[in-house]
Amino acid sequence: MQDIHILRAFVAVAREGSVSRAAQRLHLTQPAVSLKLKQLQQTLELTLFRRHPQGLTLTPDGQTLLPVAEKALAAMSAFNESALALHSTLRGRLRIGTIVDPEFIRLGAFLQRLVERAPQIETELSHGMSGNVLTRVRNGELDVGFYLAAPGSGPPAGTPAVSYRELTHFHYHVVAPPGWGDRLQRAGWEDLAALPWIVTPSDSVHSRLLGGILDPLGLTPNGVAQVDQEACMLDLVRAGIGLSLARDALAMAERQERGLVIAEGVRVPCALSFIWPADRAAEPVISAALDTLDSVWDAIELVGHAGRSVTL
């Protein structure tokens, strides 16, 4: 019987086509992932991957075993879920910091499974900006929360320390009012920064992502209005006030339905993460939340890998 961590490494490398990207996903070092693959292939006496300049691809044997490994991981997740459901005596309150919209962070699926596993846990939701959620987790006002940052960066170092788990990657696009196509044509960041912007407070991921791009260039966005809610920001863009950032799905929907303009060739990568105090991970309520989170996002990844149609 294969170690569950070895199977996770095999599936992650198969999905990513790269040991380095799989290591980032699993929060392991590249040598650790390579060792797990070597152990698996030696145990099975099979070659599961072929190397090529772009990364790794599955051999026919690897392609045969991949769906079996995915089913094994799903079965283990279901087993853990069933086992946790037996702990009906688990009680407590879980204060959760939420961001953006519930559908994007899969809040409904997360809460549903958490209630199924531990019906005695009381949940308390508090909505805010990403940086504000981080501050409140550090201050002990929240137990866990969702957080947005550049991929691989996680929360900035601080005391007390905060652990994080990246759930998915996506992109922000620069969106502009209808009719601004000529102003955005072939525009680079220097051109974009000079145009009017709807800016956000420093706690917002928009502010942090823009700063990460513009600060090294010695640029500052030409802010003409500041808002702290995504809906207000898009309203101002529609009204012709200025530019803003918008997530993949929102940007495409706004272009199709409202005629907003998207700056071509300009995308800002971002990661959605789940955060919690590093010294409290073993607490029963937080541990239950983390296990529930894994089962929800593992299921999403399996569906997305099978159908290759899930985009976040």
CSV table of C-alpha atoms in Angstrom, one decimal:
chain,number,residue,atom,x,y,z
A,1,MET,CA,0.0,0.0,0.0
A,2,GLN,CA,1.4,3.4,-1.0
A,3,ASP,CA,2.0,6.2,1.4
A,4,ILE,CA,-0.7,8.9,0.9
A,5,HIS,CA,1.9,11.6,0.6
A,6,ILE,CA,3.7,9.7,-2.2
A,7,LEU,CA,0.4,9.5,-4.1
A,8,ARG,CA,-0.2,13.2,-3.6
A,9,ALA,CA,3.2,13.9,-5.0
A,10,PHE,CA,2.6,11.6,-8.0
A,11,VAL,CA,-0.8,13.3,-8.8
A,12,ALA,CA,0.6,16.8,-8.3
A,13,VAL,CA,3.5,16.2,-10.7
A,14,ALA,CA,1.2,14.6,-13.2
A,15,ARG,CA,-1.2,17.6,-13.0
A,16,GLU,CA,1.5,20.3,-13.1
A,17,GLY,CA,4.0,18.6,-15.5
A,18,SER,CA,6.8,19.9,-13.3
A,19,VAL,CA,8.4,18.9,-10.1
A,20,SER,CA,9.0,22.5,-9.1
A,21,ARG,CA,5.4,23.6,-9.6
A,22,ALA,CA,4.2,20.4,-7.8
A,23,ALA,CA,6.6,21.2,-4.9
A,24,GLN,CA,5.0,24.7,-4.6
A,25,ARG,CA,1.5,23.2,-4.6
A,26,LEU,CA,2.4,20.7,-1.9
A,27,HIS,CA,4.6,23.2,0.1
A,28,LEU,CA,7.5,20.8,-0.1
A,29,THR,CA,11.0,21.1,-1.5
A,30,GLN,CA,11.8,19.9,-5.0
A,31,PRO,CA,14.2,17.2,-3.7
A,32,ALA,CA,11.5,15.9,-1.4
A,33,VAL,CA,9.0,15.5,-4.3
A,34,SER,CA,11.7,14.0,-6.5
A,35,LEU,CA,12.5,11.4,-3.8
A,36,LYS,CA,8.8,10.5,-3.4
A,37,LEU,CA,8.5,9.9,-7.2
A,38,LYS,CA,11.7,7.8,-7.1
A,39,GLN,CA,10.4,5.7,-4.2
A,40,LEU,CA,7.1,5.1,-6.0
A,41,GLN,CA,8.7,4.1,-9.2
A,42,GLN,CA,11.2,1.8,-7.4
A,43,THR,CA,8.4,0.2,-5.4
A,44,LEU,CA,6.2,-0.4,-8.5
A,45,GLU,CA,9.2,-1.2,-10.7
A,46,LEU,CA,7.6,1.0,-13.3
A,47,THR,CA,8.6,4.2,-15.2
A,48,LEU,CA,5.8,6.7,-14.7
A,49,PHE,CA,7.2,9.8,-16.2
A,50,ARG,CA,9.3,10.9,-19.2
A,51,ARG,CA,11.5,14.0,-19.1
A,52,HIS,CA,11.5,16.6,-21.9
A,53,PRO,CA,12.7,20.2,-22.1
A,54,GLN,CA,9.3,21.5,-21.0
A,55,GLY,CA,9.0,19.3,-17.9
A,56,LEU,CA,7.6,15.8,-17.3
A,57,THR,CA,4.9,13.8,-19.1
A,58,LEU,CA,3.3,10.6,-18.1
A,59,THR,CA,4.3,7.3,-19.7
A,60,PRO,CA,1.4,4.9,-20.7
A,61,ASP,CA,1.9,3.2,-17.3
A,62,GLY,CA,1.7,6.5,-15.5
A,63,GLN,CA,-1.5,7.4,-17.5
A,64,THR,CA,-3.0,4.1,-16.4
A,65,LEU,CA,-2.2,4.7,-12.7
A,66,LEU,CA,-3.2,8.4,-12.5
A,67,PRO,CA,-7.0,7.9,-12.3
A,68,VAL,CA,-6.5,5.1,-9.8
A,69,ALA,CA,-4.3,7.3,-7.7
A,70,GLU,CA,-6.8,10.1,-7.9
A,71,LYS,CA,-9.6,7.8,-6.8
A,72,ALA,CA,-7.4,6.6,-3.9
A,73,LEU,CA,-6.9,10.2,-2.7
A,74,ALA,CA,-10.6,10.9,-3.1
A,75,ALA,CA,-11.4,7.7,-1.1
A,76,MET,CA,-8.9,8.7,1.6
A,77,SER,CA,-10.5,12.1,1.8
A,78,ALA,CA,-14.0,10.5,2.1
A,79,PHE,CA,-12.6,8.2,4.8
A,80,ASN,CA,-11.2,11.1,6.7
A,81,GLU,CA,-14.5,13.0,6.3
A,82,SER,CA,-16.5,10.0,7.6
A,83,ALA,CA,-14.2,9.6,10.5
A,84,LEU,CA,-14.4,13.2,11.5
A,85,ALA,CA,-18.2,13.1,11.2
A,86,LEU,CA,-18.1,10.6,14.1
A,87,HIS,CA,-16.7,13.3,16.4
A,88,SER,CA,-20.1,14.8,17.0
A,89,THR,CA,-18.8,16.0,20.4
A,90,LEU,CA,-16.5,18.5,18.8
A,91,ARG,CA,-17.7,21.8,20.0
A,92,GLY,CA,-16.6,25.4,19.7
A,93,ARG,CA,-16.8,28.5,17.7
A,94,LEU,CA,-14.9,29.2,14.5
A,95,ARG,CA,-14.5,32.8,13.5
A,96,ILE,CA,-13.9,33.0,9.7
A,97,GLY,CA,-12.7,36.0,7.8
A,98,THR,CA,-14.2,36.1,4.3
A,99,ILE,CA,-13.3,38.2,1.2
A,100,VAL,CA,-14.6,39.0,-2.2
A,101,ASP,CA,-17.8,36.9,-3.1
A,102,PRO,CA,-18.9,33.6,-1.4
A,103,GLU,CA,-19.0,31.7,-4.7
A,104,PHE,CA,-15.3,32.5,-5.6
A,105,ILE,CA,-14.0,31.3,-2.2
A,106,ARG,CA,-16.4,28.3,-2.3
A,107,LEU,CA,-17.7,29.4,1.1
A,108,GLY,CA,-21.0,27.5,0.8
A,109,ALA,CA,-19.3,24.1,0.1
A,110,PHE,CA,-16.9,24.7,2.9
A,111,LEU,CA,-19.5,25.5,5.5
A,112,GLN,CA,-21.8,22.7,4.3
A,113,ARG,CA,-19.0,20.1,4.8
A,114,LEU,CA,-17.9,21.6,8.0
A,115,VAL,CA,-21.4,21.3,9.5
A,116,GLU,CA,-21.7,17.7,8.2
A,117,ARG,CA,-18.4,16.8,9.9
A,118,ALA,CA,-18.9,18.7,13.1
A,119,PRO,CA,-22.4,19.9,13.6
A,120,GLN,CA,-21.6,21.3,17.0
A,121,ILE,CA,-19.2,23.9,15.7
A,122,GLU,CA,-20.7,27.4,15.6
A,123,THR,CA,-19.4,29.5,12.7
A,124,GLU,CA,-19.1,33.3,12.8
A,125,LEU,CA,-18.4,35.1,9.5
A,126,SER,CA,-16.8,38.5,9.2
A,127,HIS,CA,-16.3,40.0,5.8
A,128,GLY,CA,-13.5,42.4,4.9
A,129,MET,CA,-10.5,43.2,2.8
A,130,SER,CA,-7.7,40.6,2.5
A,131,GLY,CA,-5.1,42.6,4.5
A,132,ASN,CA,-7.7,43.3,7.2
A,133,VAL,CA,-8.5,39.6,7.5
A,134,LEU,CA,-4.7,38.9,8.0
A,135,THR,CA,-4.4,41.6,10.7
A,136,ARG,CA,-7.4,40.2,12.6
A,137,VAL,CA,-6.1,36.6,12.4
A,138,ARG,CA,-2.8,37.9,13.8
A,139,ASN,CA,-4.6,39.8,16.6
A,140,GLY,CA,-6.7,36.8,17.6
A,141,GLU,CA,-10.0,38.4,16.5
A,142,LEU,CA,-10.4,35.7,13.8
A,143,ASP,CA,-9.4,32.0,13.9
A,144,VAL,CA,-9.0,31.5,10.2
A,145,GLY,CA,-9.6,33.4,7.0
A,146,PHE,CA,-9.2,33.8,3.3
A,147,TYR,CA,-6.3,35.9,1.9
A,148,LEU,CA,-5.1,37.1,-1.5
A,149,ALA,CA,-1.5,37.7,-2.5
A,150,ALA,CA,0.9,37.1,-5.3
A,151,PRO,CA,1.5,33.4,-5.9
A,152,GLY,CA,4.0,31.9,-3.6
A,153,SER,CA,4.4,35.0,-1.4
A,154,GLY,CA,1.8,34.2,1.3
A,155,PRO,CA,1.3,36.6,4.1
A,156,PRO,CA,4.3,38.9,4.9
A,157,ALA,CA,6.4,37.9,7.9
A,158,GLY,CA,5.1,39.0,11.2
A,159,THR,CA,4.6,38.1,14.9
A,160,PRO,CA,2.6,36.1,15.7
A,161,ALA,CA,3.3,33.9,12.6
A,162,VAL,CA,0.5,33.0,10.3
A,163,SER,CA,0.5,29.8,8.2
A,164,TYR,CA,-1.2,29.6,4.8
A,165,ARG,CA,-2.3,27.2,2.2
A,166,GLU,CA,-2.7,28.2,-1.4
A,167,LEU,CA,-6.0,27.0,-2.8
A,168,THR,CA,-6.0,28.3,-6.4
A,169,HIS,CA,-4.3,30.7,-8.8
A,170,PHE,CA,-6.0,33.2,-11.1
A,171,HIS,CA,-5.3,36.6,-12.7
A,172,TYR,CA,-6.5,40.1,-12.4
A,173,HIS,CA,-7.0,42.2,-15.5
A,174,VAL,CA,-6.9,46.0,-16.0
A,175,VAL,CA,-10.4,47.1,-17.0
A,176,ALA,CA,-11.4,50.5,-18.3
A,177,PRO,CA,-14.7,52.3,-19.1
A,178,PRO,CA,-16.5,51.6,-22.4
A,179,GLY,CA,-14.9,53.6,-25.3
A,180,TRP,CA,-11.4,53.6,-23.8
A,181,GLY,CA,-10.0,51.1,-26.3
A,182,ASP,CA,-7.8,53.6,-28.1
A,183,ARG,CA,-6.4,54.9,-24.8
A,184,LEU,CA,-5.4,51.3,-23.8
A,185,GLN,CA,-4.1,50.2,-27.2
A,186,ARG,CA,-0.5,49.0,-26.8
A,187,ALA,CA,-0.3,50.6,-23.4
A,188,GLY,CA,2.4,49.5,-21.0
A,189,TRP,CA,2.5,50.0,-17.3
A,190,GLU,CA,3.9,53.5,-17.6
A,191,ASP,CA,1.1,54.5,-19.8
A,192,LEU,CA,-1.5,52.8,-17.7
A,193,ALA,CA,-0.3,54.3,-14.4
A,194,ALA,CA,-0.7,57.8,-15.9
A,195,LEU,CA,-4.4,57.2,-16.7
A,196,PRO,CA,-7.1,57.8,-14.0
A,197,TRP,CA,-7.4,55.0,-11.5
A,198,ILE,CA,-10.0,53.9,-8.9
A,199,VAL,CA,-7.6,52.9,-6.2
A,200,THR,CA,-8.1,50.9,-3.0
A,201,PRO,CA,-6.8,51.1,0.6
A,202,SER,CA,-3.5,49.5,1.5
A,203,ASP,CA,-5.3,46.5,3.0
A,204,SER,CA,-6.7,45.6,-0.4
A,205,VAL,CA,-5.0,43.0,-2.6
A,206,HIS,CA,-5.5,45.4,-5.5
A,207,SER,CA,-3.2,48.0,-3.8
A,208,ARG,CA,-0.6,45.4,-2.9
A,209,LEU,CA,-0.5,43.8,-6.4
A,210,LEU,CA,-0.3,47.2,-8.1
A,211,GLY,CA,2.4,48.3,-5.7
A,212,GLY,CA,4.4,45.1,-6.4
A,213,ILE,CA,4.4,46.0,-10.1
A,214,LEU,CA,4.6,49.8,-10.1
A,215,ASP,CA,6.9,50.5,-7.2
A,216,PRO,CA,10.0,48.8,-8.8
A,217,LEU,CA,9.3,50.9,-11.9
A,218,GLY,CA,9.1,54.1,-9.8
A,219,LEU,CA,5.5,54.6,-10.8
A,220,THR,CA,2.4,55.5,-8.8
A,221,PRO,CA,-1.2,55.0,-10.1
A,222,ASN,CA,-3.0,58.3,-10.9
A,223,GLY,CA,-5.7,57.8,-8.3
A,224,VAL,CA,-8.9,59.9,-8.8
A,225,ALA,CA,-11.1,58.0,-6.4
A,226,GLN,CA,-10.7,55.4,-3.6
A,227,VAL,CA,-13.2,52.7,-2.7
A,228,ASP,CA,-13.1,49.6,-0.5
A,229,GLN,CA,-15.6,47.4,-2.2
A,230,GLU,CA,-15.3,45.6,-5.5
A,231,ALA,CA,-18.9,46.4,-6.6
A,232,CYS,CA,-18.3,50.1,-6.1
A,233,MET,CA,-15.1,50.0,-8.0
A,234,LEU,CA,-16.8,48.4,-11.0
A,235,ASP,CA,-19.7,50.9,-10.8
A,236,LEU,CA,-17.1,53.8,-11.1
A,237,VAL,CA,-15.4,52.1,-14.0
A,238,ARG,CA,-18.8,51.7,-15.8
A,239,ALA,CA,-19.4,55.4,-15.1
A,240,GLY,CA,-16.2,56.4,-16.9
A,241,ILE,CA,-14.2,57.5,-13.9
A,242,GLY,CA,-11.1,55.4,-14.5
A,243,LEU,CA,-9.3,52.1,-14.5
A,244,SER,CA,-9.3,49.3,-11.9
A,245,LEU,CA,-8.3,45.7,-11.5
A,246,ALA,CA,-10.9,42.9,-11.9
A,247,ARG,CA,-10.7,39.1,-11.5
A,248,ASP,CA,-10.7,36.9,-14.6
A,249,ALA,CA,-14.4,36.0,-14.5
A,250,LEU,CA,-15.6,39.5,-13.6
A,251,ALA,CA,-13.5,41.2,-16.2
A,252,MET,CA,-14.8,38.9,-19.0
A,253,ALA,CA,-18.4,39.3,-17.8
A,254,GLU,CA,-18.1,43.1,-17.6
A,255,ARG,CA,-16.6,43.2,-21.1
A,256,GLN,CA,-19.4,41.1,-22.5
A,257,GLU,CA,-22.4,42.6,-20.6
A,258,ARG,CA,-21.3,46.2,-20.0
A,259,GLY,CA,-18.8,46.9,-22.7
A,260,LEU,CA,-15.8,47.5,-20.4
A,261,VAL,CA,-12.4,47.4,-22.1
A,262,ILE,CA,-9.7,45.0,-21.0
A,263,ALA,CA,-6.0,46.0,-21.4
A,264,GLU,CA,-4.6,43.4,-23.7
A,265,GLY,CA,-1.5,41.5,-22.7
A,266,VAL,CA,-1.6,42.8,-19.1
A,267,ARG,CA,-2.4,40.2,-16.5
A,268,VAL,CA,-1.5,40.2,-12.8
A,269,PRO,CA,-1.2,36.8,-11.2
A,270,CYS,CA,-2.8,36.2,-7.8
A,271,ALA,CA,-3.4,33.3,-5.4
A,272,LEU,CA,-6.3,32.6,-3.1
A,273,SER,CA,-5.1,31.2,0.2
A,274,PHE,CA,-6.5,30.1,3.6
A,275,ILE,CA,-4.7,31.4,6.7
A,276,TRP,CA,-4.6,30.6,10.4
A,277,PRO,CA,-2.3,31.2,13.4
A,278,ALA,CA,0.7,28.9,13.1
A,279,ASP,CA,0.7,28.0,16.8
A,280,ARG,CA,-3.0,27.1,16.8
A,281,ALA,CA,-3.1,24.5,13.9
A,282,ALA,CA,-3.6,21.6,16.3
A,283,GLU,CA,-6.6,23.1,18.0
A,284,PRO,CA,-9.6,20.8,17.3
A,285,VAL,CA,-11.8,23.4,15.7
A,286,ILE,CA,-9.1,24.8,13.4
A,287,SER,CA,-7.8,21.3,12.6
A,288,ALA,CA,-11.4,20.4,11.5
A,289,ALA,CA,-11.6,23.5,9.4
A,290,LEU,CA,-8.3,22.7,7.6
A,291,ASP,CA,-9.3,19.1,7.0
A,292,THR,CA,-12.7,20.3,5.6
A,293,LEU,CA,-10.9,22.8,3.4
A,294,ASP,CA,-8.7,20.0,1.9
A,295,SER,CA,-11.7,17.8,1.1
A,296,VAL,CA,-13.5,20.7,-0.6
A,297,TRP,CA,-10.6,21.9,-2.8
A,298,ASP,CA,-9.3,18.3,-3.5
A,299,ALA,CA,-12.8,17.6,-4.9
A,300,ILE,CA,-12.7,20.8,-7.0
A,301,GLU,CA,-9.3,19.9,-8.4
A,302,LEU,CA,-10.3,16.4,-9.3
A,303,VAL,CA,-13.3,17.6,-11.2
A,304,GLY,CA,-11.3,20.3,-12.9
A,305,HIS,CA,-8.6,17.8,-13.9
A,306,ALA,CA,-11.1,15.3,-15.2
A,307,GLY,CA,-13.1,17.8,-17.2
A,308,ARG,CA,-10.4,20.5,-17.7
A,309,SER,CA,-13.2,23.0,-17.5
A,310,VAL,CA,-12.9,24.6,-14.0
A,311,THR,CA,-11.5,28.1,-14.2
A,312,LEU,CA,-11.2,30.3,-11.1
